mmCIF file of C-alpha atoms and ligand atoms in Angstrom:
data_model
loop_
_atom_site.group_PDB
_atom_site.id
_atom_site.type_symbol
_atom_site.label_atom_id
_atom_site.label_comp_id
_atom_site.label_asym_id
_atom_site.label_seq_id
_atom_site.Cartn_x
_atom_site.Cartn_y
_atom_site.Cartn_z
ATOM 1 C CA UNK A 1 0.057 -0.282 -0.243
ATOM 2 C CA UNK A 2 2.714 2.809 0.805
ATOM 3 C CA UNK A 3 4.914 3.573 -1.834
ATOM 4 C CA UNK A 4 8.634 2.271 -0.760
ATOM 5 C CA UNK A 5 10.869 5.376 0.948
ATOM 6 C CA UNK A 6 14.388 6.114 0.125
ATOM 7 C CA UNK A 7 15.115 7.041 3.924
ATOM 8 C CA UNK A 8 18.826 8.282 3.039
ATOM 9 C CA UNK A 9 22.407 6.731 1.317
ATOM 10 C CA UNK A 10 25.333 4.981 2.713
ATOM 11 C CA UNK A 11 26.947 6.800 -0.414
ATOM 12 C CA UNK A 12 26.277 8.267 -3.342
ATOM 13 C CA UNK A 13 25.243 5.312 -5.523
ATOM 14 C CA UNK A 14 24.248 3.361 -2.544
ATOM 15 C CA UNK A 15 20.849 4.270 -1.690
ATOM 16 C CA UNK A 16 18.693 2.200 1.685
ATOM 17 C CA UNK A 17 15.841 1.586 0.755
ATOM 18 C CA UNK A 18 12.741 1.331 3.556
ATOM 19 C CA UNK A 19 10.901 -1.557 3.313
ATOM 20 C CA UNK A 20 6.966 -0.762 3.759
ATOM 21 C CA UNK A 21 5.246 -2.383 6.846
ATOM 22 C CA UNK A 22 1.646 -2.871 6.585
ATOM 23 C CA UNK A 23 -0.685 -3.069 9.773
ATOM 24 C CA UNK A 24 -3.454 -4.667 10.069
ATOM 25 C CA UNK A 25 -5.781 -4.899 12.926
ATOM 26 C CA UNK A 26 -7.742 -8.198 13.167
ATOM 27 C CA UNK A 27 -11.127 -9.535 13.579
ATOM 28 C CA UNK A 28 -12.109 -10.361 17.027
ATOM 29 C CA UNK A 29 -15.418 -11.503 17.586
ATOM 30 C CA UNK A 30 -17.956 -10.306 19.677
ATOM 31 C CA UNK A 31 -15.062 -7.325 21.182
ATOM 32 C CA UNK A 32 -13.839 -5.396 17.552
ATOM 33 C CA UNK A 33 -17.308 -4.925 16.450
ATOM 34 C CA UNK A 34 -17.807 -1.008 14.836
ATOM 35 C CA UNK A 35 -17.170 0.914 17.999
ATOM 36 C CA UNK A 36 -14.036 -0.675 18.507
ATOM 37 C CA UNK A 37 -12.228 -0.387 15.465
ATOM 38 C CA UNK A 38 -13.772 3.118 14.843
ATOM 39 C CA UNK A 39 -11.622 3.907 18.135
ATOM 40 C CA UNK A 40 -8.713 1.995 17.544
ATOM 41 C CA UNK A 41 -8.584 2.736 14.226
ATOM 42 C CA UNK A 42 -8.772 6.171 15.089
ATOM 43 C CA UNK A 43 -5.039 6.459 16.540
ATOM 44 C CA UNK A 44 -3.642 5.867 13.133
ATOM 45 C CA UNK A 45 -1.126 3.293 11.141
ATOM 46 C CA UNK A 46 -3.451 0.847 10.136
ATOM 47 C CA UNK A 47 -3.980 0.227 6.482
ATOM 48 C CA UNK A 48 -6.495 -2.197 6.530
ATOM 49 C CA UNK A 49 -9.217 -3.477 9.394
ATOM 50 C CA UNK A 50 -10.605 -7.286 8.622
ATOM 51 C CA UNK A 51 -14.684 -7.787 10.002
ATOM 52 C CA UNK A 52 -15.426 -10.246 12.498
ATOM 53 C CA UNK A 53 -16.074 -13.685 10.639
ATOM 54 C CA UNK A 54 -19.739 -13.972 9.022
ATOM 55 C CA UNK A 55 -20.370 -18.018 8.986
ATOM 56 C CA UNK A 56 -21.485 -18.819 5.452
ATOM 57 C CA UNK A 57 -23.398 -22.373 5.387
ATOM 58 C CA UNK A 58 -24.674 -22.827 2.082
ATOM 59 C CA UNK A 59 -26.735 -20.035 1.307
ATOM 60 C CA UNK A 60 -26.386 -16.702 0.181
ATOM 61 C CA UNK A 61 -27.040 -13.818 2.986
ATOM 62 C CA UNK A 62 -29.081 -10.875 2.207
ATOM 63 C CA UNK A 63 -27.473 -7.262 1.806
ATOM 64 C CA UNK A 64 -28.524 -6.475 5.618
ATOM 65 C CA UNK A 65 -26.844 -9.638 7.239
ATOM 66 C CA UNK A 66 -23.722 -7.908 5.835
ATOM 67 C CA UNK A 67 -24.966 -4.348 7.074
ATOM 68 C CA UNK A 68 -25.242 -5.457 10.610
ATOM 69 C CA UNK A 69 -21.954 -7.309 10.837
ATOM 70 C CA UNK A 70 -19.752 -4.680 8.853
ATOM 71 C CA UNK A 71 -22.001 -0.820 8.857
ATOM 72 C CA UNK A 72 -19.406 0.772 7.739
ATOM 73 C CA UNK A 73 -19.936 -1.278 4.291
ATOM 74 C CA UNK A 74 -22.629 1.445 4.120
ATOM 75 C CA UNK A 75 -19.728 4.769 4.032
ATOM 76 C CA UNK A 76 -17.587 3.400 0.721
ATOM 77 C CA UNK A 77 -16.363 -0.083 3.142
ATOM 78 C CA UNK A 78 -14.357 2.258 5.252
ATOM 79 C CA UNK A 79 -14.079 3.150 8.823
ATOM 80 C CA UNK A 80 -14.411 6.639 9.484
ATOM 81 C CA UNK A 81 -11.311 7.613 9.554
ATOM 82 C CA UNK A 82 -10.499 6.579 5.878
ATOM 83 C CA UNK A 83 -9.132 3.019 6.662
ATOM 84 C CA UNK A 84 -10.459 0.335 3.971
ATOM 85 C CA UNK A 85 -12.120 -2.611 5.694
ATOM 86 C CA UNK A 86 -12.059 -6.349 4.839
ATOM 87 C CA UNK A 87 -14.958 -8.714 5.218
ATOM 88 C CA UNK A 88 -14.066 -11.780 6.663
ATOM 89 C CA UNK A 89 -15.425 -15.150 5.471
ATOM 90 C CA UNK A 90 -15.970 -18.672 7.528
ATOM 91 C CA UNK A 91 -17.159 -21.716 5.509
ATOM 92 C CA UNK A 92 -16.379 -24.677 3.875
ATOM 93 C CA UNK A 93 -18.865 -24.965 0.514
ATOM 94 C CA UNK A 94 -16.469 -23.369 -1.560
ATOM 95 C CA UNK A 95 -20.165 -21.877 -3.965
ATOM 96 C CA UNK A 96 -21.408 -20.624 -0.933
ATOM 97 C CA UNK A 97 -18.795 -19.271 0.085
ATOM 98 C CA UNK A 98 -18.085 -17.202 -3.817
ATOM 99 C CA UNK A 99 -21.043 -15.610 -3.866
ATOM 100 C CA UNK A 100 -21.546 -14.519 -0.503
ATOM 101 C CA UNK A 101 -17.887 -13.080 -1.376
ATOM 102 C CA UNK A 102 -19.257 -11.655 -4.714
ATOM 103 C CA UNK A 103 -21.984 -9.732 -2.760
ATOM 104 C CA UNK A 104 -19.950 -8.463 0.121
ATOM 105 C CA UNK A 105 -17.746 -6.765 -2.739
ATOM 106 C CA UNK A 106 -20.101 -5.716 -5.063
ATOM 107 C CA UNK A 107 -21.804 -4.078 -0.801
ATOM 108 C CA UNK A 108 -17.891 -2.223 -1.056
ATOM 109 C CA UNK A 109 -15.946 -4.726 0.934
ATOM 110 C CA UNK A 110 -12.183 -4.376 0.396
ATOM 111 C CA UNK A 111 -11.855 -7.426 -0.183
ATOM 112 C CA UNK A 112 -12.444 -10.827 1.104
ATOM 113 C CA UNK A 113 -10.486 -12.130 3.755
ATOM 114 C CA UNK A 114 -10.949 -16.365 4.617
ATOM 115 C CA UNK A 115 -11.627 -17.582 8.062
ATOM 116 C CA UNK A 116 -9.258 -21.217 8.645
ATOM 117 C CA UNK A 117 -8.465 -20.622 12.175
ATOM 118 C CA UNK A 118 -11.575 -20.366 14.592
ATOM 119 C CA UNK A 119 -10.804 -22.401 17.082
ATOM 120 C CA UNK A 120 -14.459 -23.068 17.989
ATOM 121 C CA UNK A 121 -15.680 -27.009 19.252
ATOM 122 C CA UNK A 122 -19.598 -25.576 17.525
ATOM 123 C CA UNK A 123 -17.573 -24.491 14.500
ATOM 124 C CA UNK A 124 -14.740 -27.022 14.187
ATOM 125 C CA UNK A 125 -17.765 -29.645 14.612
ATOM 126 C CA UNK A 126 -19.306 -28.816 11.247
ATOM 127 C CA UNK A 127 -15.814 -28.546 9.161
ATOM 128 C CA UNK A 128 -15.053 -25.122 9.297
ATOM 129 C CA UNK A 129 -12.940 -23.409 10.575
ATOM 130 C CA UNK A 130 -9.358 -24.822 11.614
ATOM 131 C CA UNK A 131 -10.440 -28.284 11.491
ATOM 132 C CA UNK A 132 -10.024 -27.466 6.902
ATOM 133 C CA UNK A 133 -6.335 -27.190 8.260
ATOM 134 C CA UNK A 134 -6.746 -31.011 8.481
ATOM 135 C CA UNK A 135 -7.515 -31.171 4.672
ATOM 136 C CA UNK A 136 -5.469 -28.366 2.827
ATOM 137 C CA UNK A 137 -7.480 -29.554 -0.768
ATOM 138 C CA UNK A 138 -10.440 -28.125 1.552
ATOM 139 C CA UNK A 139 -8.495 -25.151 1.559
ATOM 140 C CA UNK A 140 -7.952 -24.359 -2.259
ATOM 141 C CA UNK A 141 -11.455 -25.236 -2.921
ATOM 142 C CA UNK A 142 -12.656 -22.246 -0.715
ATOM 143 C CA UNK A 143 -9.843 -20.085 -1.695
ATOM 144 C CA UNK A 144 -10.198 -20.976 -5.375
ATOM 145 C CA UNK A 145 -13.894 -20.512 -5.383
ATOM 146 C CA UNK A 146 -13.264 -17.277 -3.858
ATOM 147 C CA UNK A 147 -10.853 -16.005 -5.958
ATOM 148 C CA UNK A 148 -13.164 -17.033 -9.541
ATOM 149 C CA UNK A 149 -16.291 -14.942 -8.143
ATOM 150 C CA UNK A 150 -14.042 -11.477 -8.140
ATOM 151 C CA UNK A 151 -12.223 -9.490 -10.191
ATOM 152 C CA UNK A 152 -9.086 -10.207 -10.288
ATOM 153 C CA UNK A 153 -8.074 -6.658 -8.484
ATOM 154 C CA UNK A 154 -9.881 -7.365 -5.429
ATOM 155 C CA UNK A 155 -7.845 -8.680 -3.200
ATOM 156 C CA UNK A 156 -8.390 -12.734 -0.951
ATOM 157 C CA UNK A 157 -6.376 -12.852 1.698
ATOM 158 C CA UNK A 158 -7.126 -16.024 4.040
ATOM 159 C CA UNK A 159 -6.147 -16.116 7.778
ATOM 160 C CA UNK A 160 -4.481 -19.304 9.609
ATOM 161 C CA UNK A 161 -3.078 -20.733 12.221
ATOM 162 C CA UNK A 162 0.388 -23.340 12.298
ATOM 163 C CA UNK A 163 -1.900 -26.151 12.112
ATOM 164 C CA UNK A 164 -4.658 -27.903 13.505
ATOM 165 C CA UNK A 165 -3.284 -30.749 16.382
ATOM 166 C CA UNK A 166 0.617 -30.168 15.317
ATOM 167 C CA UNK A 167 3.031 -28.736 12.113
ATOM 168 C CA UNK A 168 2.870 -31.402 9.877
ATOM 169 C CA UNK A 169 -0.037 -29.730 7.501
ATOM 170 C CA UNK A 170 1.672 -26.340 7.577
ATOM 171 C CA UNK A 171 3.520 -25.766 4.062
ATOM 172 C CA UNK A 172 0.810 -27.637 2.706
ATOM 173 C CA UNK A 173 -1.992 -25.460 4.345
ATOM 174 C CA UNK A 174 0.217 -22.220 3.397
ATOM 175 C CA UNK A 175 0.615 -23.886 -0.343
ATOM 176 C CA UNK A 176 -3.065 -24.323 -0.922
ATOM 177 C CA UNK A 177 -3.991 -21.345 -0.333
ATOM 178 C CA UNK A 178 -1.268 -19.412 -2.294
ATOM 179 C CA UNK A 179 -2.318 -21.758 -5.565
ATOM 180 C CA UNK A 180 -5.919 -21.321 -4.670
ATOM 181 C CA UNK A 181 -4.913 -18.050 -5.945
ATOM 182 C CA UNK A 182 -5.089 -16.123 -2.246
ATOM 183 C CA UNK A 183 -3.530 -13.042 -2.580
ATOM 184 C CA UNK A 184 -1.989 -12.656 1.154
ATOM 185 C CA UNK A 185 -1.914 -15.084 3.700
ATOM 186 C CA UNK A 186 -1.906 -13.970 7.571
ATOM 187 C CA UNK A 187 -0.559 -16.851 9.944
ATOM 188 C CA UNK A 188 -1.600 -17.167 13.598
ATOM 189 C CA UNK A 189 1.426 -18.073 14.624
ATOM 190 C CA UNK A 190 -0.623 -21.263 16.937
ATOM 191 C CA UNK A 191 -1.946 -24.218 16.411
ATOM 192 C CA UNK A 192 -5.686 -24.890 17.713
ATOM 193 C CA UNK A 193 -3.972 -26.878 19.939
ATOM 194 C CA UNK A 194 -2.141 -24.220 21.324
ATOM 195 C CA UNK A 195 -5.372 -21.739 21.358
ATOM 196 C CA UNK A 196 -3.598 -19.014 22.827
ATOM 197 C CA UNK A 197 -0.660 -20.155 24.646
ATOM 198 C CA UNK A 198 2.420 -18.358 24.814
ATOM 199 C CA UNK A 199 4.239 -18.185 23.251
ATOM 200 C CA UNK A 200 3.611 -17.261 19.410
ATOM 201 C CA UNK A 201 5.994 -19.251 17.078
ATOM 202 C CA UNK A 202 7.351 -16.784 15.175
ATOM 203 C CA UNK A 203 9.999 -18.281 14.377
ATOM 204 C CA UNK A 204 7.205 -21.397 11.959
ATOM 205 C CA UNK A 205 6.208 -18.102 10.097
ATOM 206 C CA UNK A 206 9.836 -17.626 8.494
ATOM 207 C CA UNK A 207 9.338 -21.437 7.313
ATOM 208 C CA UNK A 208 5.944 -20.530 5.492
ATOM 209 C CA UNK A 209 7.676 -16.857 4.207
ATOM 210 C CA UNK A 210 10.712 -18.913 2.480
ATOM 211 C CA UNK A 211 7.916 -21.194 0.993
ATOM 212 C CA UNK A 212 5.359 -18.995 -0.276
ATOM 213 C CA UNK A 213 5.583 -16.042 -2.715
ATOM 214 C CA UNK A 214 2.588 -13.935 -1.862
ATOM 215 C CA UNK A 215 3.261 -12.030 1.487
ATOM 216 C CA UNK A 216 2.989 -13.375 4.956
ATOM 217 C CA UNK A 217 0.878 -10.845 7.379
ATOM 218 C CA UNK A 218 2.176 -12.450 11.147
ATOM 219 C CA UNK A 219 -0.255 -12.548 13.375
ATOM 220 C CA UNK A 220 0.012 -12.993 16.908
ATOM 221 C CA UNK A 221 1.383 -12.297 21.034
ATOM 222 C CA UNK A 222 2.406 -8.557 20.023
ATOM 223 C CA UNK A 223 1.901 -6.543 22.715
ATOM 224 C CA UNK A 224 5.031 -3.689 22.294
ATOM 225 C CA UNK A 225 7.386 -2.227 19.545
ATOM 226 C CA UNK A 226 9.845 -4.237 20.742
ATOM 227 C CA UNK A 227 7.805 -7.920 20.385
ATOM 228 C CA UNK A 228 7.053 -6.091 17.128
ATOM 229 C CA UNK A 229 11.099 -6.202 16.066
ATOM 230 C CA UNK A 230 11.456 -9.115 17.535
ATOM 231 C CA UNK A 231 8.476 -11.064 14.993
ATOM 232 C CA UNK A 232 9.745 -9.427 11.699
ATOM 233 C CA UNK A 233 13.578 -10.790 12.875
ATOM 234 C CA UNK A 234 11.843 -14.051 13.396
ATOM 235 C CA UNK A 235 9.264 -14.209 11.040
ATOM 236 C CA UNK A 236 11.380 -12.662 8.162
ATOM 237 C CA UNK A 237 8.199 -9.987 7.214
ATOM 238 C CA UNK A 238 7.543 -6.558 8.029
ATOM 239 C CA UNK A 239 3.723 -7.446 8.182
ATOM 240 C CA UNK A 240 1.811 -7.424 10.942
ATOM 241 C CA UNK A 241 -1.824 -8.432 12.165
ATOM 242 C CA UNK A 242 -2.044 -6.963 15.770
ATOM 243 C CA UNK A 243 -5.710 -8.278 18.004
ATOM 244 C CA UNK A 244 -4.766 -7.553 21.514
ATOM 245 C CA UNK A 245 -2.147 -6.157 21.622
ATOM 246 C CA UNK A 246 -4.175 -2.800 19.740
ATOM 247 C CA UNK A 247 -7.135 -3.256 21.877
ATOM 248 C CA UNK A 248 -4.770 -3.143 25.015
ATOM 249 C CA UNK A 249 -2.011 -0.023 24.009
ATOM 250 C CA UNK A 250 -4.544 1.877 21.036
ATOM 251 C CA UNK A 251 -1.919 3.496 19.638
ATOM 252 C CA UNK A 252 0.229 0.206 19.341
ATOM 253 C CA UNK A 253 0.278 0.758 15.197
ATOM 254 C CA UNK A 254 1.160 4.295 15.229
ATOM 255 C CA UNK A 255 4.024 3.251 17.874
ATOM 256 C CA UNK A 256 5.059 0.596 15.574
ATOM 257 C CA UNK A 257 5.335 3.206 12.686
ATOM 258 C CA UNK A 258 7.325 5.658 14.327
ATOM 259 C CA UNK A 259 9.449 3.097 16.328
ATOM 260 C CA UNK A 260 8.124 4.820 19.863
ATOM 261 C CA UNK A 261 8.578 2.799 22.426
ATOM 262 C CA UNK A 262 7.237 5.277 25.156
ATOM 263 C CA UNK A 263 5.157 3.524 27.882
ATOM 264 C CA UNK A 264 1.827 3.720 27.328
ATOM 265 C CA UNK A 265 -0.095 6.658 28.952
ATOM 266 C CA UNK A 266 -3.381 5.920 30.790
ATOM 267 C CA UNK A 267 -4.388 9.568 31.002
ATOM 268 C CA UNK A 268 -5.078 9.398 26.685
ATOM 269 C CA UNK A 269 -6.820 5.585 27.031
ATOM 270 C CA UNK A 270 -9.083 7.226 30.222
ATOM 271 C CA UNK A 271 -9.823 9.565 27.425
ATOM 272 C CA UNK A 272 -10.399 6.680 24.592
ATOM 273 C CA UNK A 273 -12.509 4.400 27.046
ATOM 274 C CA UNK A 274 -14.715 8.356 27.503
ATOM 275 C CA UNK A 275 -15.581 8.652 24.756
ATOM 276 C CA UNK A 276 -15.847 4.501 23.747
ATOM 277 C CA UNK A 277 -19.090 4.909 26.328
ATOM 278 C CA UNK A 278 -20.343 7.985 25.095
ATOM 279 C CA UNK A 279 -20.433 5.914 21.128
ATOM 280 C CA UNK A 280 -21.670 2.634 22.766
ATOM 281 C CA UNK A 281 -24.031 4.987 25.291
ATOM 282 C CA UNK A 282 -25.961 6.565 22.030
ATOM 283 C CA UNK A 283 -26.075 3.630 19.724
ATOM 284 C CA UNK A 284 -26.554 0.460 22.377
ATOM 285 C CA UNK A 285 -29.360 -0.997 23.928
ATOM 286 C CA UNK A 286 -28.676 -0.079 27.819
ATOM 287 C CA UNK A 287 -28.428 -3.504 28.764
ATOM 288 C CA UNK A 288 -25.069 -3.690 26.453
ATOM 289 C CA UNK A 289 -23.559 -1.368 27.699
ATOM 290 C CA UNK A 290 -22.018 -1.973 30.286
ATOM 291 C CA UNK A 291 -20.473 -5.027 29.806
ATOM 292 C CA UNK A 292 -19.541 -3.395 27.041
ATOM 293 C CA UNK A 293 -17.548 -1.042 29.052
ATOM 294 C CA UNK A 294 -16.071 -4.330 31.578
ATOM 295 C CA UNK A 295 -15.011 -6.760 28.718
ATOM 296 C CA UNK A 296 -12.708 -3.239 27.342
ATOM 297 C CA UNK A 297 -11.604 -2.067 30.264
ATOM 298 C CA UNK A 298 -10.755 -6.173 31.732
ATOM 299 C CA UNK A 299 -8.196 -5.768 28.931
ATOM 300 C CA UNK A 300 -7.164 -2.799 29.702
ATOM 301 C CA UNK A 301 -6.188 -3.612 32.810
ATOM 302 C CA UNK A 302 -3.437 -5.782 31.899
ATOM 303 C CA UNK A 303 -1.331 -3.000 30.927
ATOM 304 C CA UNK A 304 -2.850 -0.192 32.786
ATOM 305 C CA UNK A 305 -2.512 -0.215 36.768
ATOM 306 C CA UNK A 306 -5.375 2.918 36.872
ATOM 307 C CA UNK A 307 -7.208 0.760 34.480
ATOM 308 C CA UNK A 308 -6.861 -2.118 37.265
ATOM 309 C CA UNK A 309 -8.019 0.133 40.268
ATOM 310 C CA UNK A 310 -10.953 1.268 38.312
ATOM 311 C CA UNK A 311 -11.655 -2.382 36.810
ATOM 312 C CA UNK A 312 -11.784 -3.078 41.179
ATOM 313 C CA UNK A 313 -14.143 -0.425 41.164
ATOM 314 C CA UNK A 314 -16.569 -0.355 38.960
ATOM 315 C CA UNK A 315 -16.681 -5.005 38.074
ATOM 316 C CA UNK A 316 -20.185 -5.838 40.113
ATOM 317 C CA UNK A 317 -21.639 -2.073 39.222
ATOM 318 C CA UNK A 318 -24.371 -2.298 36.750
ATOM 319 C CA UNK A 319 -26.137 1.258 37.221
ATOM 320 C CA UNK A 320 -25.732 3.542 34.318
ATOM 321 C CA UNK A 321 -25.342 6.722 36.459
ATOM 322 C CA UNK A 322 -22.872 5.372 38.895
ATOM 323 C CA UNK A 323 -20.803 3.814 36.099
ATOM 324 C CA UNK A 324 -20.057 6.639 34.503
ATOM 325 C CA UNK A 325 -19.450 8.530 37.433
ATOM 326 C CA UNK A 326 -16.531 6.141 37.943
ATOM 327 C CA UNK A 327 -15.385 6.312 34.696
ATOM 328 C CA UNK A 328 -15.270 10.519 34.908
ATOM 329 C CA UNK A 329 -13.341 9.917 38.507
ATOM 330 C CA UNK A 330 -11.127 7.614 37.341
HETATM 331 C C1 FMN B 1 -11.939 -11.925 21.139
HETATM 332 C C2 FMN B 1 -11.439 -12.606 19.352
HETATM 333 C C3 FMN B 1 -12.638 -12.767 19.070
HETATM 334 C C4 FMN B 1 -11.528 -13.406 17.692
HETATM 335 N N1 FMN B 1 -12.230 -13.543 16.929
HETATM 336 C C5 FMN B 1 -12.058 -13.877 15.245
HETATM 337 C C6 FMN B 1 -12.851 -13.462 14.080
HETATM 338 O O1 FMN B 1 -13.827 -13.361 14.465
HETATM 339 N N2 FMN B 1 -11.661 -14.524 13.027
HETATM 340 C C7 FMN B 1 -10.234 -14.464 13.409
HETATM 341 O O2 FMN B 1 -9.487 -15.318 11.948
HETATM 342 N N3 FMN B 1 -9.969 -14.816 14.280
HETATM 343 C C8 FMN B 1 -10.444 -14.347 15.458
HETATM 344 N N4 FMN B 1 -9.351 -14.044 16.602
HETATM 345 C C9 FMN B 1 -8.158 -14.043 16.770
HETATM 346 C C10 FMN B 1 -7.279 -13.048 16.082
HETATM 347 O O3 FMN B 1 -7.820 -12.534 14.532
HETATM 348 C C11 FMN B 1 -6.053 -12.985 16.084
HETATM 349 O O4 FMN B 1 -5.274 -14.283 15.216
HETATM 350 C C12 FMN B 1 -5.467 -13.887 17.716
HETATM 351 O O5 FMN B 1 -6.123 -13.016 18.880
HETATM 352 C C13 FMN B 1 -3.851 -13.985 17.969
HETATM 353 O O6 FMN B 1 -3.546 -12.428 17.675
HETATM 354 P P1 FMN B 1 -3.518 -11.597 18.676
HETATM 355 O O7 FMN B 1 -2.128 -12.285 19.742
HETATM 356 O O8 FMN B 1 -2.570 -9.925 18.310
HETATM 357 O O9 FMN B 1 -4.305 -11.170 19.480
HETATM 358 C C14 FMN B 1 -10.608 -13.896 17.877
HETATM 359 C C15 FMN B 1 -9.112 -13.331 19.053
HETATM 360 C C16 FMN B 1 -9.907 -12.821 19.835
HETATM 361 C C17 FMN B 1 -9.597 -12.055 20.948
#
């Protein structure tokens, strides 16, 4: 997306070219909804964002389902600060995936992302999400059907884990995605079996990177600018997807771009939390607001001691007026 930039010169004829990085906001179902997406992308640094997944079984959804999942489609497929959004689909029926992909793109989605990483037991029992990693051929069929349904200039990406139980099919899966016609691939550096247990195995990503020609986007456990550099060194790719790290440090993408190693500032984050609260109070049913506020605060308290203090006073509070006063006083 970004043009290569000549940043300086070793001597008069040897330019050093800064390799452009791409930073993507991860899909996070039930967490990174339209409200949090708006707020996080407004902090800057993201090239695009992937929506929560839409589970595709065997039919084409009506437009309203896409608009509900991704209200940004009503605004040219962009979050309010201008960051494009890519709809994510999850399913194993190539035909249904292709038809829904076509519709999503015609409604304004910035390409299509395909989910091959979801660890949910219900989804996996129905042979979708990460269970498809047991059968590379099934990945190929879905990616290829989606690719064939879309114009050549529209990006198709796929997101996978290192494997289901182990790494034995890791390269086969990556190759299946590439030969199906995907333009890029994101890999969460864990197997389904590893769930979310640290560490993320960034070094395994280097093996994938070496064996494919399409760009690789590294994902998993990038919490700080230092983690970004460690991930790049281990995986060999400058492109990353940030999930929980961006939820905990909303300006992480922007800091990575500026290579700014400063500590997170609670006062700035507190103001974002207040903005978030005001946003959801205006748009969400009252009964859901307290839960959403606590859900984000629960992430923030992992890095901000003041957020932990606020969490302790509001965790059992559900009364809107009281919550508001406690938030203002934090
Ligand atoms: C609450 C939550 C919801 C998620 N939902 C999705 C999803 O809808 N689609 C998907 O591909 N990955 C989903 N993921 C996985 C993330 O996109 C990402 O791969 C994972 O969190 C690892 O990255 P991180 O360490 O930067 O968070 C979800 C993760 C979390 C924590």
